mmCIF file of N, CA and C in Angstrom:
data_model
loop_
_atom_site.group_PDB
_atom_site.id
_atom_site.type_symbol
_atom_site.label_atom_id
_atom_site.label_comp_id
_atom_site.label_asym_id
_atom_site.label_seq_id
_atom_site.Cartn_x
_atom_site.Cartn_y
_atom_site.Cartn_z
ATOM 1 N N VAL X 1 49.554 67.442 49.993
ATOM 2 C CA VAL X 1 49.256 66.034 50.132
ATOM 3 C C VAL X 1 48.448 65.535 48.940
ATOM 4 N N VAL X 2 47.518 66.329 48.458
ATOM 5 C CA VAL X 2 46.665 65.900 47.354
ATOM 6 C C VAL X 2 47.472 65.541 46.108
ATOM 7 N N PRO X 3 48.476 66.362 45.673
ATOM 8 C CA PRO X 3 49.253 65.959 44.496
ATOM 9 C C PRO X 3 49.994 64.635 44.701
ATOM 10 N N MET X 4 50.368 64.334 45.934
ATOM 11 C CA MET X 4 51.064 63.077 46.194
ATOM 12 C C MET X 4 50.137 61.875 46.030
ATOM 13 N N MET X 5 48.845 62.097 46.161
ATOM 14 C CA MET X 5 47.875 61.020 46.008
ATOM 15 C C MET X 5 47.702 60.637 44.544
ATOM 16 N N ASN X 6 47.998 61.556 43.656
ATOM 17 C CA ASN X 6 47.897 61.313 42.226
ATOM 18 C C ASN X 6 49.136 60.533 41.768
ATOM 19 N N PRO X 7 48.972 59.345 41.176
ATOM 20 C CA PRO X 7 50.145 58.564 40.771
ATOM 21 C C PRO X 7 51.008 59.241 39.709
ATOM 22 N N ASP X 8 50.474 60.221 39.000
ATOM 23 C CA ASP X 8 51.256 60.943 38.001
ATOM 24 C C ASP X 8 51.950 62.166 38.589
ATOM 25 N N GLY X 9 51.766 62.422 39.891
ATOM 26 C CA GLY X 9 52.290 63.619 40.517
ATOM 27 C C GLY X 9 53.700 63.505 41.059
ATOM 28 N N VAL X 10 54.282 62.314 41.077
ATOM 29 C CA VAL X 10 55.607 62.123 41.648
ATOM 30 C C VAL X 10 56.507 61.456 40.624
ATOM 31 N N VAL X 11 57.663 62.018 40.415
ATOM 32 C CA VAL X 11 58.659 61.436 39.521
ATOM 33 C C VAL X 11 59.902 61.138 40.350
ATOM 34 N N VAL X 12 60.351 59.905 40.324
ATOM 35 C CA VAL X 12 61.538 59.510 41.071
ATOM 36 C C VAL X 12 62.655 59.230 40.076
ATOM 37 N N VAL X 13 63.746 59.946 40.238
ATOM 38 C CA VAL X 13 64.923 59.743 39.406
ATOM 39 C C VAL X 13 66.048 59.346 40.363
ATOM 40 N N PRO X 14 66.435 58.086 40.369
ATOM 41 C CA PRO X 14 67.420 57.637 41.353
ATOM 42 C C PRO X 14 68.804 58.248 41.189
ATOM 43 N N MET X 15 69.188 58.586 39.976
ATOM 44 C CA MET X 15 70.530 59.128 39.780
ATOM 45 C C MET X 15 70.584 59.905 38.478
ATOM 46 N N MET X 16 71.134 61.099 38.562
ATOM 47 C CA MET X 16 71.274 61.931 37.365
ATOM 48 C C MET X 16 72.672 61.842 36.765
ATOM 49 N N ASN X 17 73.633 61.352 37.526
ATOM 50 C CA ASN X 17 75.015 61.369 37.051
ATOM 51 C C ASN X 17 75.729 60.029 37.235
ATOM 52 N N PRO X 18 75.218 58.958 36.649
ATOM 53 C CA PRO X 18 75.905 57.669 36.811
ATOM 54 C C PRO X 18 77.312 57.678 36.237
ATOM 55 N N ASP X 19 77.559 58.501 35.233
ATOM 56 C CA ASP X 19 78.908 58.564 34.662
ATOM 57 C C ASP X 19 79.897 59.147 35.662
ATOM 58 N N GLY X 20 79.476 60.116 36.447
ATOM 59 C CA GLY X 20 80.357 60.702 37.442
ATOM 60 C C GLY X 20 80.580 59.786 38.629
ATOM 61 N N VAL X 21 79.561 59.057 39.032
ATOM 62 C CA VAL X 21 79.671 58.150 40.170
ATOM 63 C C VAL X 21 80.674 57.039 39.873
ATOM 64 N N VAL X 22 80.746 56.627 38.645
ATOM 65 C CA VAL X 22 81.685 55.566 38.263
ATOM 66 C C VAL X 22 83.117 55.941 38.627
ATOM 67 N N VAL X 23 83.444 57.240 38.534
ATOM 68 C CA VAL X 23 84.804 57.678 38.848
ATOM 69 C C VAL X 23 84.898 58.326 40.235
ATOM 70 N N GLY X 24 83.853 58.169 41.062
ATOM 71 C CA GLY X 24 83.893 58.649 42.432
ATOM 72 C C GLY X 24 83.303 60.019 42.688
ATOM 73 N N ASN X 25 82.680 60.637 41.699
ATOM 74 C CA ASN X 25 82.046 61.950 41.880
ATOM 75 C C ASN X 25 80.559 61.760 42.131
ATOM 76 N N TYR X 26 80.069 62.289 43.226
ATOM 77 C CA TYR X 26 78.651 62.127 43.523
ATOM 78 C C TYR X 26 77.832 63.364 43.203
ATOM 79 N N ARG X 27 78.460 64.506 43.037
ATOM 80 C CA ARG X 27 77.746 65.717 42.645
ATOM 81 C C ARG X 27 78.064 66.106 41.210
ATOM 82 N N CYS X 28 79.164 65.641 40.703
ATOM 83 C CA CYS X 28 79.627 66.046 39.370
ATOM 84 C C CYS X 28 79.438 64.929 38.359
ATOM 85 N N ASN X 29 79.259 65.331 37.108
ATOM 86 C CA ASN X 29 79.221 64.338 36.041
ATOM 87 C C ASN X 29 80.652 64.013 35.600
ATOM 88 N N LEU X 30 80.796 63.209 34.607
ATOM 89 C CA LEU X 30 82.114 62.799 34.149
ATOM 90 C C LEU X 30 82.953 63.968 33.653
ATOM 91 N N ALA X 31 82.295 65.003 33.143
ATOM 92 C CA ALA X 31 83.013 66.188 32.659
ATOM 93 C C ALA X 31 83.438 67.119 33.800
ATOM 94 N N GLY X 32 83.013 66.809 35.023
ATOM 95 C CA GLY X 32 83.406 67.611 36.178
ATOM 96 C C GLY X 32 82.455 68.735 36.540
ATOM 97 N N TYR X 33 81.299 68.814 35.912
ATOM 98 C CA TYR X 33 80.324 69.854 36.229
ATOM 99 C C TYR X 33 79.481 69.444 37.431
ATOM 100 N N ASP X 34 79.366 70.317 38.417
ATOM 101 C CA ASP X 34 78.515 70.089 39.574
ATOM 102 C C ASP X 34 77.071 70.255 39.109
ATOM 103 N N LEU X 35 76.351 69.158 39.032
ATOM 104 C CA LEU X 35 74.994 69.200 38.482
ATOM 105 C C LEU X 35 74.028 69.960 39.373
ATOM 106 N N ASN X 36 74.306 70.046 40.665
ATOM 107 C CA ASN X 36 73.454 70.841 41.547
ATOM 108 C C ASN X 36 73.534 72.320 41.190
ATOM 109 N N ARG X 37 74.685 72.778 40.773
ATOM 110 C CA ARG X 37 74.884 74.189 40.429
ATOM 111 C C ARG X 37 74.386 74.518 39.024
ATOM 112 N N ARG X 38 74.166 73.519 38.205
ATOM 113 C CA ARG X 38 73.724 73.733 36.815
ATOM 114 C C ARG X 38 72.235 73.502 36.623
ATOM 115 N N TRP X 39 71.518 73.151 37.678
ATOM 116 C CA TRP X 39 70.118 72.754 37.567
ATOM 117 C C TRP X 39 69.239 73.845 36.967
ATOM 118 N N GLN X 40 69.394 75.081 37.398
ATOM 119 C CA GLN X 40 68.514 76.154 36.953
ATOM 120 C C GLN X 40 68.651 76.462 35.470
ATOM 121 N N ASN X 41 69.848 76.391 34.945
ATOM 122 C CA ASN X 41 70.070 76.786 33.557
ATOM 123 C C ASN X 41 71.060 75.831 32.878
ATOM 124 N N PRO X 42 70.634 74.598 32.629
ATOM 125 C CA PRO X 42 71.560 73.644 32.015
ATOM 126 C C PRO X 42 71.787 73.917 30.530
ATOM 127 N N HIS X 43 72.965 73.632 30.067
ATOM 128 C CA HIS X 43 73.315 73.746 28.654
ATOM 129 C C HIS X 43 73.126 72.367 28.032
ATOM 130 N N LYS X 44 72.498 72.311 26.884
ATOM 131 C CA LYS X 44 72.157 71.021 26.276
ATOM 132 C C LYS X 44 73.362 70.125 26.035
ATOM 133 N N SER X 45 74.472 70.673 25.589
ATOM 134 C CA SER X 45 75.627 69.820 25.289
ATOM 135 C C SER X 45 76.568 69.647 26.487
ATOM 136 N N LEU X 46 76.568 70.586 27.442
ATOM 137 C CA LEU X 46 77.454 70.475 28.599
ATOM 138 C C LEU X 46 76.837 69.723 29.767
ATOM 139 N N HIS X 47 75.516 69.796 29.885
ATOM 140 C CA HIS X 47 74.801 69.153 30.998
ATOM 141 C C HIS X 47 73.598 68.383 30.439
ATOM 142 N N PRO X 48 73.846 67.413 29.568
ATOM 143 C CA PRO X 48 72.737 66.759 28.860
ATOM 144 C C PRO X 48 71.760 66.008 29.767
ATOM 145 N N CYS X 49 72.238 65.426 30.854
ATOM 146 C CA CYS X 49 71.317 64.672 31.710
ATOM 147 C C CYS X 49 70.267 65.595 32.322
ATOM 148 N N ILE X 50 70.670 66.770 32.766
ATOM 149 C CA ILE X 50 69.718 67.716 33.339
ATOM 150 C C ILE X 50 68.825 68.290 32.248
ATOM 151 N N TRP X 51 69.409 68.704 31.146
ATOM 152 C CA TRP X 51 68.636 69.327 30.073
ATOM 153 C C TRP X 51 67.552 68.383 29.565
ATOM 154 N N HIS X 52 67.904 67.133 29.286
ATOM 155 C CA HIS X 52 66.929 66.180 28.749
ATOM 156 C C HIS X 52 65.875 65.813 29.787
ATOM 157 N N PHE X 53 66.292 65.677 31.037
ATOM 158 C CA PHE X 53 65.321 65.378 32.084
ATOM 159 C C PHE X 53 64.287 66.494 32.207
ATOM 160 N N LYS X 54 64.755 67.744 32.289
ATOM 161 C CA LYS X 54 63.832 68.868 32.424
ATOM 162 C C LYS X 54 62.962 69.034 31.179
ATOM 163 N N HIS X 55 63.525 68.796 30.005
ATOM 164 C CA HIS X 55 62.754 68.877 28.766
ATOM 165 C C HIS X 55 61.659 67.805 28.746
ATOM 166 N N THR X 56 62.007 66.595 29.118
ATOM 167 C CA THR X 56 61.028 65.499 29.153
ATOM 168 C C THR X 56 59.957 65.762 30.198
ATOM 169 N N LEU X 57 60.367 66.204 31.367
ATOM 170 C CA LEU X 57 59.420 66.470 32.444
ATOM 171 C C LEU X 57 58.458 67.594 32.062
ATOM 172 N N SER X 58 58.980 68.661 31.466
ATOM 173 C CA SER X 58 58.104 69.774 31.098
ATOM 174 C C SER X 58 57.166 69.420 29.949
ATOM 175 N N SER X 59 57.552 68.478 29.115
ATOM 176 C CA SER X 59 56.667 68.085 28.026
ATOM 177 C C SER X 59 55.510 67.206 28.512
ATOM 178 N N HIS X 60 55.657 66.640 29.717
ATOM 179 C CA HIS X 60 54.608 65.791 30.272
ATOM 180 C C HIS X 60 53.737 66.501 31.296
ATOM 181 N N SER X 61 54.201 67.630 31.790
ATOM 182 C CA SER X 61 53.447 68.306 32.837
ATOM 183 C C SER X 61 53.642 69.808 32.746
ATOM 184 N N THR X 62 52.598 70.533 33.023
ATOM 185 C CA THR X 62 52.717 71.997 33.065
ATOM 186 C C THR X 62 53.090 72.472 34.458
ATOM 187 N N HIS X 63 53.165 71.551 35.433
ATOM 188 C CA HIS X 63 53.489 71.910 36.812
ATOM 189 C C HIS X 63 54.866 71.431 37.233
ATOM 190 N N ALA X 64 55.726 71.151 36.304
ATOM 191 C CA ALA X 64 57.056 70.628 36.639
ATOM 192 C C ALA X 64 58.001 71.762 37.034
ATOM 193 N N SER X 65 58.238 71.877 38.319
ATOM 194 C CA SER X 65 59.119 72.945 38.776
ATOM 195 C C SER X 65 60.504 72.416 39.101
ATOM 196 N N GLY X 66 60.595 71.163 39.494
ATOM 197 C CA GLY X 66 61.897 70.586 39.800
ATOM 198 C C GLY X 66 62.539 71.172 41.034
ATOM 199 N N THR X 67 61.747 71.593 42.007
ATOM 200 C CA THR X 67 62.319 72.232 43.179
ATOM 201 C C THR X 67 62.556 71.266 44.335
ATOM 202 N N SER X 68 62.005 70.080 44.297
ATOM 203 C CA SER X 68 62.185 69.137 45.391
ATOM 204 C C SER X 68 63.393 68.254 45.137
ATOM 205 N N SER X 69 64.040 67.913 46.237
ATOM 206 C CA SER X 69 65.208 67.043 46.143
ATOM 207 C C SER X 69 65.402 66.338 47.477
ATOM 208 N N THR X 70 65.902 65.127 47.429
ATOM 209 C CA THR X 70 66.161 64.403 48.677
ATOM 210 C C THR X 70 67.627 64.011 48.803
ATOM 211 N N HIS X 71 68.484 64.546 47.961
ATOM 212 C CA HIS X 71 69.885 64.181 48.062
ATOM 213 C C HIS X 71 70.513 64.941 49.185
#
């Protein structure tokens, strides 16, 4: 509960794959990769949305684990 009280402790990302949603994919990006399955070890050129998000998040926090999800 305490980390939730800190305004810097919560990051909300409404959508990681808007390119895939445009063509009807809700788990996959436009290239057809299931982003849920690529979360742990994303490739910079194949899964750029995950790679850049995790890179940005880790550069701002030493506690960024990325284990929570509400999808």
